[in-house]
Amino acid sequence: MQLAPLYPILYRILKPTFNTCLWCGTDTQPQVALTFDDGPHPEYTPQLLEVLDRYGVKASFFWLGACVSRAPDVALAVYARGHQIGLHGWDHRNFPTLTQAELKQSLEQTQAAIARACHLDLQYVRASMRDVRPPNGIFTPQTLKWLHQWNYRPVMWSVVPEDWVRPGVEVVLSRVLRQVQNGSLIVLHDGVCGGQDVPQTTDQILKNLLHQGQRFVTVEQLWQQTY
């Protein structure tokens, strides 16, 4: 059973309830943020980078630490192009299943992997790469309390086309175009699940939304405009 029709409903319920998360940007300007979860992937992410390069668009990537460790050269290529980097945990376990110590370790290990792969000072990474998207979008009030306590910023979404089940490029594109509006925060996947289609899907999304006059911004830019 595909859950895509439920995400717009969940968004309308969860956004006002958990308003310390970033769900979207301001609706006063024609701009959207394109984000990618579950990478970096040794095959799909380089293909995606070619598409983003072609359009001159900066995106935001929420990485799994284990994937960064497996594909450090790909992680470095993403960072070197000026895309924003966020955290998705070490291995995609749902945050509420982790103890406080396990969650903290998961995020810190991911930051350490990013520092190694991108040849960055660890303290710099810990200070600047603080955006966290919970795997599967699953969190609890306690999860958010810990994230804020550790000075992380929880990032969610407003458009979820469920690309990870691979319903087809045209289906994903249709879902995005139907739901997108000024300030939308779109989530796609460049990892094992869904990454096969992400270059072509992203190409179509960029082509259509740029034609509509939308500008693509990073999650950091949404934070700056919203809070």
Tab-separated table of N, CA, C and O in Angstrom, residues 20-115:
chain	number	residue	atom	x	y	z
A	20	THR	N	8.818	23.571	16.117
A	20	THR	CA	10.252	23.854	16.214
A	20	THR	C	11.023	23.129	15.116
A	20	THR	O	12.231	23.339	14.981
A	21	CYS	N	10.345	22.287	14.357
A	21	CYS	CA	10.949	21.664	13.182
A	21	CYS	C	10.774	22.603	11.983
A	21	CYS	O	9.843	23.406	11.934
A	22	LEU	N	11.662	22.473	11.015
A	22	LEU	CA	11.489	23.192	9.758
A	22	LEU	C	10.693	22.308	8.812
A	22	LEU	O	11.164	21.248	8.397
A	23	TRP	N	9.502	22.741	8.474
A	23	TRP	CA	8.631	21.981	7.581
A	23	TRP	C	8.587	22.581	6.176
A	23	TRP	O	8.335	21.882	5.206
A	24	CYS	N	8.788	23.894	6.090
A	24	CYS	CA	8.716	24.588	4.811
A	24	CYS	C	9.295	25.990	5.004
A	24	CYS	O	9.646	26.376	6.121
A	25	GLY	N	9.385	26.738	3.921
A	25	GLY	CA	9.819	28.119	4.002
A	25	GLY	C	8.638	29.061	3.905
A	25	GLY	O	7.484	28.644	3.926
A	26	THR	N	8.928	30.327	3.758
A	26	THR	CA	7.876	31.325	3.619
A	26	THR	C	7.184	31.181	2.268
A	26	THR	O	7.802	30.792	1.276
A	27	ASP	N	5.895	31.496	2.239
A	27	ASP	CA	5.139	31.379	0.984
A	27	ASP	C	5.075	32.697	0.225
A	27	ASP	O	4.328	32.835	-0.737
A	28	THR	N	5.861	33.667	0.654
A	28	THR	CA	5.805	34.988	0.028
A	28	THR	C	6.697	35.097	-1.200
A	28	THR	O	6.621	36.076	-1.931
A	29	GLN	N	7.558	34.103	-1.411
A	29	GLN	CA	8.465	34.141	-2.551
A	29	GLN	C	8.403	32.827	-3.316
A	29	GLN	O	8.223	31.764	-2.719
A	30	PRO	N	8.562	32.876	-4.645
A	30	PRO	CA	8.544	31.642	-5.449
A	30	PRO	C	9.860	30.892	-5.333
A	30	PRO	O	10.758	31.013	-6.171
A	31	GLN	N	10.000	30.124	-4.263
A	31	GLN	CA	11.220	29.368	-4.052
A	31	GLN	C	10.909	28.066	-3.331
A	31	GLN	O	9.979	27.999	-2.523
A	32	VAL	N	11.688	27.039	-3.641
A	32	VAL	CA	11.511	25.731	-3.023
A	32	VAL	C	12.887	25.163	-2.693
A	32	VAL	O	13.903	25.570	-3.272
A	33	ALA	N	12.922	24.217	-1.766
A	33	ALA	CA	14.167	23.524	-1.421
A	33	ALA	C	14.057	22.072	-1.846
A	33	ALA	O	13.066	21.395	-1.541
A	34	LEU	N	15.075	21.601	-2.543
A	34	LEU	CA	15.133	20.215	-2.993
A	34	LEU	C	16.122	19.479	-2.093
A	34	LEU	O	17.282	19.878	-1.969
A	35	THR	N	15.657	18.406	-1.451
A	35	THR	CA	16.495	17.675	-0.510
A	35	THR	C	16.539	16.194	-0.885
A	35	THR	O	15.584	15.658	-1.464
A	36	PHE	N	17.656	15.561	-0.518
A	36	PHE	CA	17.871	14.152	-0.860
A	36	PHE	C	18.338	13.386	0.369
A	36	PHE	O	19.300	13.785	1.026
A	37	ASP	N	17.684	12.273	0.663
A	37	ASP	CA	17.995	11.442	1.822
A	37	ASP	C	18.689	10.150	1.409
A	37	ASP	O	18.575	9.697	0.269
A	38	ASP	N	19.364	9.535	2.385
A	38	ASP	CA	19.858	8.150	2.315
A	38	ASP	C	21.183	7.969	1.583
A	38	ASP	O	21.659	6.838	1.463
A	39	GLY	N	21.791	9.018	1.069
A	39	GLY	CA	23.059	8.881	0.381
A	39	GLY	C	24.227	9.088	1.331
A	39	GLY	O	24.052	9.080	2.549
A	40	PRO	N	25.414	9.240	0.749
A	40	PRO	CA	25.692	9.212	-0.687
A	40	PRO	C	25.782	7.782	-1.226
A	40	PRO	O	26.190	6.877	-0.518
A	41	HIS	N	25.406	7.630	-2.496
A	41	HIS	CA	25.458	6.326	-3.162
A	41	HIS	C	26.517	6.388	-4.261
A	41	HIS	O	26.597	7.386	-4.995
A	42	PRO	N	27.338	5.345	-4.404
A	42	PRO	CA	28.443	5.398	-5.367
A	42	PRO	C	28.013	5.524	-6.823
A	42	PRO	O	28.777	6.019	-7.650
A	43	GLU	N	26.809	5.102	-7.157
A	43	GLU	CA	26.341	5.178	-8.551
A	43	GLU	C	25.308	6.284	-8.745
A	43	GLU	O	25.431	7.105	-9.663
A	44	TYR	N	24.290	6.324	-7.896
A	44	TYR	CA	23.173	7.237	-8.122
A	44	TYR	C	23.518	8.697	-7.807
A	44	TYR	O	23.088	9.605	-8.521
A	45	THR	N	24.296	8.922	-6.767
A	45	THR	CA	24.599	10.304	-6.393
A	45	THR	C	25.432	11.029	-7.454
A	45	THR	O	25.129	12.188	-7.779
A	46	PRO	N	26.481	10.420	-8.042
A	46	PRO	CA	27.199	11.116	-9.120
A	46	PRO	C	26.294	11.457	-10.307
A	46	PRO	O	26.446	12.526	-10.922
A	47	GLN	N	25.363	10.573	-10.632
A	47	GLN	CA	24.425	10.865	-11.724
A	47	GLN	C	23.541	12.054	-11.351
A	47	GLN	O	23.255	12.921	-12.192
A	48	LEU	N	23.124	12.105	-10.101
A	48	LEU	CA	22.310	13.223	-9.633
A	48	LEU	C	23.103	14.525	-9.679
A	48	LEU	O	22.570	15.577	-10.071
A	49	LEU	N	24.368	14.472	-9.284
A	49	LEU	CA	25.199	15.672	-9.304
A	49	LEU	C	25.307	16.247	-10.712
A	49	LEU	O	25.325	17.478	-10.891
A	50	GLU	N	25.363	15.386	-11.705
A	50	GLU	CA	25.433	15.865	-13.093
A	50	GLU	C	24.187	16.674	-13.448
A	50	GLU	O	24.269	17.707	-14.116
A	51	VAL	N	23.038	16.221	-12.985
A	51	VAL	CA	21.788	16.934	-13.260
A	51	VAL	C	21.781	18.287	-12.548
A	51	VAL	O	21.457	19.323	-13.151
A	52	LEU	N	22.140	18.292	-11.273
A	52	LEU	CA	22.164	19.544	-10.516
A	52	LEU	C	23.167	20.531	-11.119
A	52	LEU	O	22.899	21.741	-11.198
A	53	ASP	N	24.320	20.017	-11.556
A	53	ASP	CA	25.316	20.868	-12.213
A	53	ASP	C	24.743	21.500	-13.480
A	53	ASP	O	24.966	22.683	-13.760
A	54	ARG	N	24.031	20.701	-14.241
A	54	ARG	CA	23.504	21.172	-15.524
A	54	ARG	C	22.548	22.342	-15.342
A	54	ARG	O	22.512	23.276	-16.143
A	55	TYR	N	21.779	22.313	-14.256
A	55	TYR	CA	20.818	23.387	-13.993
A	55	TYR	C	21.377	24.474	-13.072
A	55	TYR	O	20.715	25.480	-12.832
A	56	GLY	N	22.572	24.251	-12.542
A	56	GLY	CA	23.155	25.228	-11.636
A	56	GLY	C	22.402	25.363	-10.337
A	56	GLY	O	22.323	26.454	-9.753
A	57	VAL	N	21.857	24.257	-9.841
A	57	VAL	CA	21.018	24.267	-8.635
A	57	VAL	C	21.784	23.678	-7.456
A	57	VAL	O	22.463	22.662	-7.592
A	58	LYS	N	21.654	24.329	-6.296
A	58	LYS	CA	22.202	23.798	-5.046
A	58	LYS	C	21.081	23.100	-4.278
A	58	LYS	O	19.984	23.642	-4.141
A	59	ALA	N	21.386	21.904	-3.774
A	59	ALA	CA	20.404	21.116	-3.036
A	59	ALA	C	20.940	20.848	-1.631
A	59	ALA	O	22.044	21.255	-1.277
A	60	SER	N	20.131	20.161	-0.833
A	60	SER	CA	20.521	19.797	0.536
A	60	SER	C	20.452	18.279	0.663
A	60	SER	O	19.436	17.674	0.319
A	61	PHE	N	21.548	17.683	1.144
A	61	PHE	CA	21.666	16.240	1.250
A	61	PHE	C	21.687	15.830	2.722
A	61	PHE	O	22.476	16.373	3.508
A	62	PHE	N	20.853	14.876	3.085
A	62	PHE	CA	20.820	14.343	4.449
A	62	PHE	C	21.420	12.940	4.398
A	62	PHE	O	20.804	12.007	3.888
A	63	TRP	N	22.620	12.827	4.945
A	63	TRP	CA	23.437	11.641	4.757
A	63	TRP	C	23.364	10.647	5.903
A	63	TRP	O	23.222	11.017	7.072
A	64	LEU	N	23.507	9.372	5.529
A	64	LEU	CA	23.719	8.295	6.487
A	64	LEU	C	25.219	8.123	6.678
A	64	LEU	O	25.969	8.015	5.695
A	65	GLY	N	25.652	8.080	7.929
A	65	GLY	CA	27.082	7.963	8.199
A	65	GLY	C	27.706	6.728	7.580
A	65	GLY	O	28.833	6.781	7.063
A	66	ALA	N	27.000	5.617	7.599
A	66	ALA	CA	27.525	4.381	7.024
A	66	ALA	C	27.769	4.538	5.522
A	66	ALA	O	28.747	4.009	4.985
A	67	CYS	N	26.891	5.269	4.847
A	67	CYS	CA	27.055	5.475	3.406
A	67	CYS	C	28.210	6.424	3.113
A	67	CYS	O	28.924	6.255	2.118
A	68	VAL	N	28.390	7.431	3.964
A	68	VAL	CA	29.536	8.328	3.811
A	68	VAL	C	30.831	7.527	3.924
A	68	VAL	O	31.765	7.703	3.130
A	69	SER	N	30.889	6.617	4.880
A	69	SER	CA	32.091	5.799	5.082
A	69	SER	C	32.354	4.876	3.898
A	69	SER	O	33.510	4.599	3.568
A	70	ARG	N	31.277	4.412	3.255
A	70	ARG	CA	31.443	3.498	2.118
A	70	ARG	C	31.790	4.238	0.820
A	70	ARG	O	32.371	3.649	-0.091
A	71	ALA	N	31.395	5.503	0.714
A	71	ALA	CA	31.624	6.257	-0.524
A	71	ALA	C	32.170	7.649	-0.208
A	71	ALA	O	31.556	8.661	-0.546
A	72	PRO	N	33.340	7.715	0.428
A	72	PRO	CA	33.878	9.017	0.828
A	72	PRO	C	34.190	9.932	-0.350
A	72	PRO	O	34.064	11.153	-0.243
A	73	ASP	N	34.598	9.357	-1.487
A	73	ASP	CA	34.899	10.184	-2.652
A	73	ASP	C	33.648	10.859	-3.192
A	73	ASP	O	33.690	12.009	-3.650
A	74	VAL	N	32.516	10.166	-3.121
A	74	VAL	CA	31.250	10.750	-3.568
A	74	VAL	C	30.812	11.850	-2.605
A	74	VAL	O	30.351	12.918	-3.024
A	75	ALA	N	30.983	11.590	-1.314
A	75	ALA	CA	30.647	12.621	-0.321
A	75	ALA	C	31.464	13.881	-0.578
A	75	ALA	O	30.932	15.001	-0.549
A	76	LEU	N	32.736	13.715	-0.842
A	76	LEU	CA	33.604	14.866	-1.104
A	76	LEU	C	33.151	15.615	-2.358
A	76	LEU	O	33.161	16.852	-2.389
A	77	ALA	N	32.725	14.888	-3.376
A	77	ALA	CA	32.264	15.525	-4.612
A	77	ALA	C	31.019	16.369	-4.369
A	77	ALA	O	30.879	17.471	-4.918
A	78	VAL	N	30.117	15.881	-3.541
A	78	VAL	CA	28.901	16.643	-3.211
A	78	VAL	C	29.277	17.915	-2.449
A	78	VAL	O	28.823	19.018	-2.788
A	79	TYR	N	30.102	17.761	-1.439
A	79	TYR	CA	30.499	18.905	-0.620
A	79	TYR	C	31.269	19.937	-1.447
A	79	TYR	O	31.031	21.146	-1.323
A	80	ALA	N	32.162	19.469	-2.310
A	80	ALA	CA	32.988	20.381	-3.104
A	80	ALA	C	32.164	21.232	-4.055
A	80	ALA	O	32.597	22.328	-4.439
A	81	ARG	N	30.984	20.755	-4.425
A	81	ARG	CA	30.126	21.528	-5.326
A	81	ARG	C	29.285	22.570	-4.592
A	81	ARG	O	28.509	23.297	-5.203
A	82	GLY	N	29.395	22.615	-3.282
A	82	GLY	CA	28.696	23.652	-2.534
A	82	GLY	C	27.287	23.305	-2.107
A	82	GLY	O	26.520	24.195	-1.706
A	83	HIS	N	26.923	22.031	-2.167
A	83	HIS	CA	25.608	21.631	-1.681
A	83	HIS	C	25.615	21.594	-0.156
A	83	HIS	O	26.664	21.406	0.475
A	84	GLN	N	24.434	21.773	0.433
A	84	GLN	CA	24.355	21.739	1.892
A	84	GLN	C	24.306	20.291	2.374
A	84	GLN	O	23.657	19.435	1.755
A	85	ILE	N	24.957	20.033	3.512
A	85	ILE	CA	25.005	18.687	4.067
A	85	ILE	C	24.297	18.663	5.414
A	85	ILE	O	24.556	19.486	6.286
A	86	GLY	N	23.395	17.689	5.576
A	86	GLY	CA	22.719	17.453	6.847
A	86	GLY	C	22.885	15.996	7.262
A	86	GLY	O	23.517	15.194	6.561
A	87	LEU	N	22.309	15.655	8.383
A	87	LEU	CA	22.481	14.322	8.976
A	87	LEU	C	21.169	13.539	8.923
A	87	LEU	O	20.086	14.087	9.129
A	88	HIS	N	21.305	12.228	8.696
A	88	HIS	CA	20.144	11.328	8.638
A	88	HIS	C	20.343	10.134	9.569
A	88	HIS	O	19.645	9.123	9.457
A	89	GLY	N	21.331	10.268	10.482
A	89	GLY	CA	21.674	9.149	11.350
A	89	GLY	C	22.746	8.280	10.717
A	89	GLY	O	23.159	8.487	9.571
A	90	TRP	N	23.215	7.306	11.475
A	90	TRP	CA	24.280	6.449	10.972
A	90	TRP	C	23.773	5.384	10.020
A	90	TRP	O	24.335	5.160	8.953
A	91	ASP	N	22.672	4.714	10.375
A	91	ASP	CA	22.261	3.538	9.596
A	91	ASP	C	20.756	3.423	9.388
A	91	ASP	O	20.229	2.333	9.219
A	92	HIS	N	20.044	4.537	9.411
A	92	HIS	CA	18.616	4.593	9.080
A	92	HIS	C	17.714	3.906	10.101
A	92	HIS	O	16.560	3.605	9.824
A	93	ARG	N	18.221	3.663	11.292
A	93	ARG	CA	17.313	3.181	12.333
A	93	ARG	C	16.426	4.330	12.794
A	93	ARG	O	16.891	5.471	12.929
A	94	ASN	N	15.164	4.019	13.058
A	94	ASN	CA	14.243	5.051	13.524
A	94	ASN	C	14.722	5.611	14.860
A	94	ASN	O	15.035	4.856	15.788
A	95	PHE	N	14.764	6.916	14.971
A	95	PHE	CA	15.307	7.550	16.171
A	95	PHE	C	14.612	7.113	17.469
A	95	PHE	O	15.287	6.928	18.490
A	96	PRO	N	13.281	6.955	17.486
A	96	PRO	CA	12.639	6.558	18.751
A	96	PRO	C	13.036	5.170	19.251
A	96	PRO	O	12.782	4.837	20.412
A	97	THR	N	13.659	4.360	18.388
A	97	THR	CA	14.106	3.031	18.834
A	97	THR	C	15.473	3.092	19.514
A	97	THR	O	15.925	2.084	20.056
A	98	LEU	N	16.116	4.247	19.482
A	98	LEU	CA	17.454	4.400	20.043
A	98	LEU	C	17.384	5.017	21.439
A	98	LEU	O	16.516	5.838	21.731
A	99	THR	N	18.309	4.637	22.283
A	99	THR	CA	18.435	5.303	23.569
A	99	THR	C	19.040	6.685	23.340
A	99	THR	O	19.549	6.997	22.250
A	100	GLN	N	19.027	7.506	24.362
A	100	GLN	CA	19.606	8.834	24.247
A	100	GLN	C	21.078	8.749	23.837
A	100	GLN	O	21.530	9.464	22.941
A	101	ALA	N	21.822	7.842	24.484
A	101	ALA	CA	23.242	7.694	24.168
A	101	ALA	C	23.449	7.177	22.743
A	101	ALA	O	24.367	7.616	22.035
A	102	GLU	N	22.612	6.243	22.303
A	102	GLU	CA	22.739	5.692	20.956
A	102	GLU	C	22.447	6.743	19.894
A	102	GLU	O	23.130	6.813	18.864
A	103	LEU	N	21.424	7.560	20.111
A	103	LEU	CA	21.093	8.602	19.143
A	103	LEU	C	22.217	9.627	19.055
A	103	LEU	O	22.623	10.024	17.958
A	104	LYS	N	22.727	10.049	20.183
A	104	LYS	CA	23.829	11.015	20.195
A	104	LYS	C	25.043	10.446	19.467
A	104	LYS	O	25.674	11.136	18.662
A	105	GLN	N	25.340	9.180	19.729
A	105	GLN	CA	26.477	8.542	19.064
A	105	GLN	C	26.243	8.438	17.556
A	105	GLN	O	27.164	8.656	16.758
A	106	SER	N	25.028	8.099	17.159
A	106	SER	CA	24.695	7.968	15.748
A	106	SER	C	24.971	9.266	14.994
A	106	SER	O	25.559	9.263	13.897
A	107	LEU	N	24.570	10.383	15.567
A	107	LEU	CA	24.753	11.679	14.911
A	107	LEU	C	26.222	12.105	14.937
A	107	LEU	O	26.749	12.600	13.930
A	108	GLU	N	26.885	11.890	16.060
A	108	GLU	CA	28.285	12.303	16.159
A	108	GLU	C	29.183	11.447	15.273
A	108	GLU	O	30.149	11.951	14.680
A	109	GLN	N	28.885	10.150	15.157
A	109	GLN	CA	29.660	9.288	14.259
A	109	GLN	C	29.470	9.715	12.801
A	109	GLN	O	30.410	9.650	12.000
A	110	THR	N	28.262	10.133	12.466
A	110	THR	CA	27.999	10.602	11.103
A	110	THR	C	28.787	11.873	10.824
A	110	THR	O	29.387	12.026	9.749
A	111	GLN	N	28.801	12.794	11.774
A	111	GLN	CA	29.603	14.011	11.597
A	111	GLN	C	31.084	13.679	11.444
A	111	GLN	O	31.777	14.290	10.625
A	112	ALA	N	31.571	12.708	12.217
A	112	ALA	CA	32.976	12.320	12.122
A	112	ALA	C	33.283	11.722	10.750
A	112	ALA	O	34.348	11.991	10.166
A	113	ALA	N	32.361	10.924	10.214
A	113	ALA	CA	32.555	10.343	8.882
A	113	ALA	C	32.588	11.430	7.818
A	113	ALA	O	33.379	11.359	6.862
A	114	ILE	N	31.737	12.436	7.959
A	114	ILE	CA	31.728	13.558	7.014
A	114	ILE	C	33.045	14.328	7.079
A	114	ILE	O	33.617	14.701	6.049
A	115	ALA	N	33.506	14.571	8.293
A	115	ALA	CA	34.781	15.287	8.455
A	115	ALA	C	35.915	14.546	7.760
A	115	ALA	O	36.738	15.154	7.056
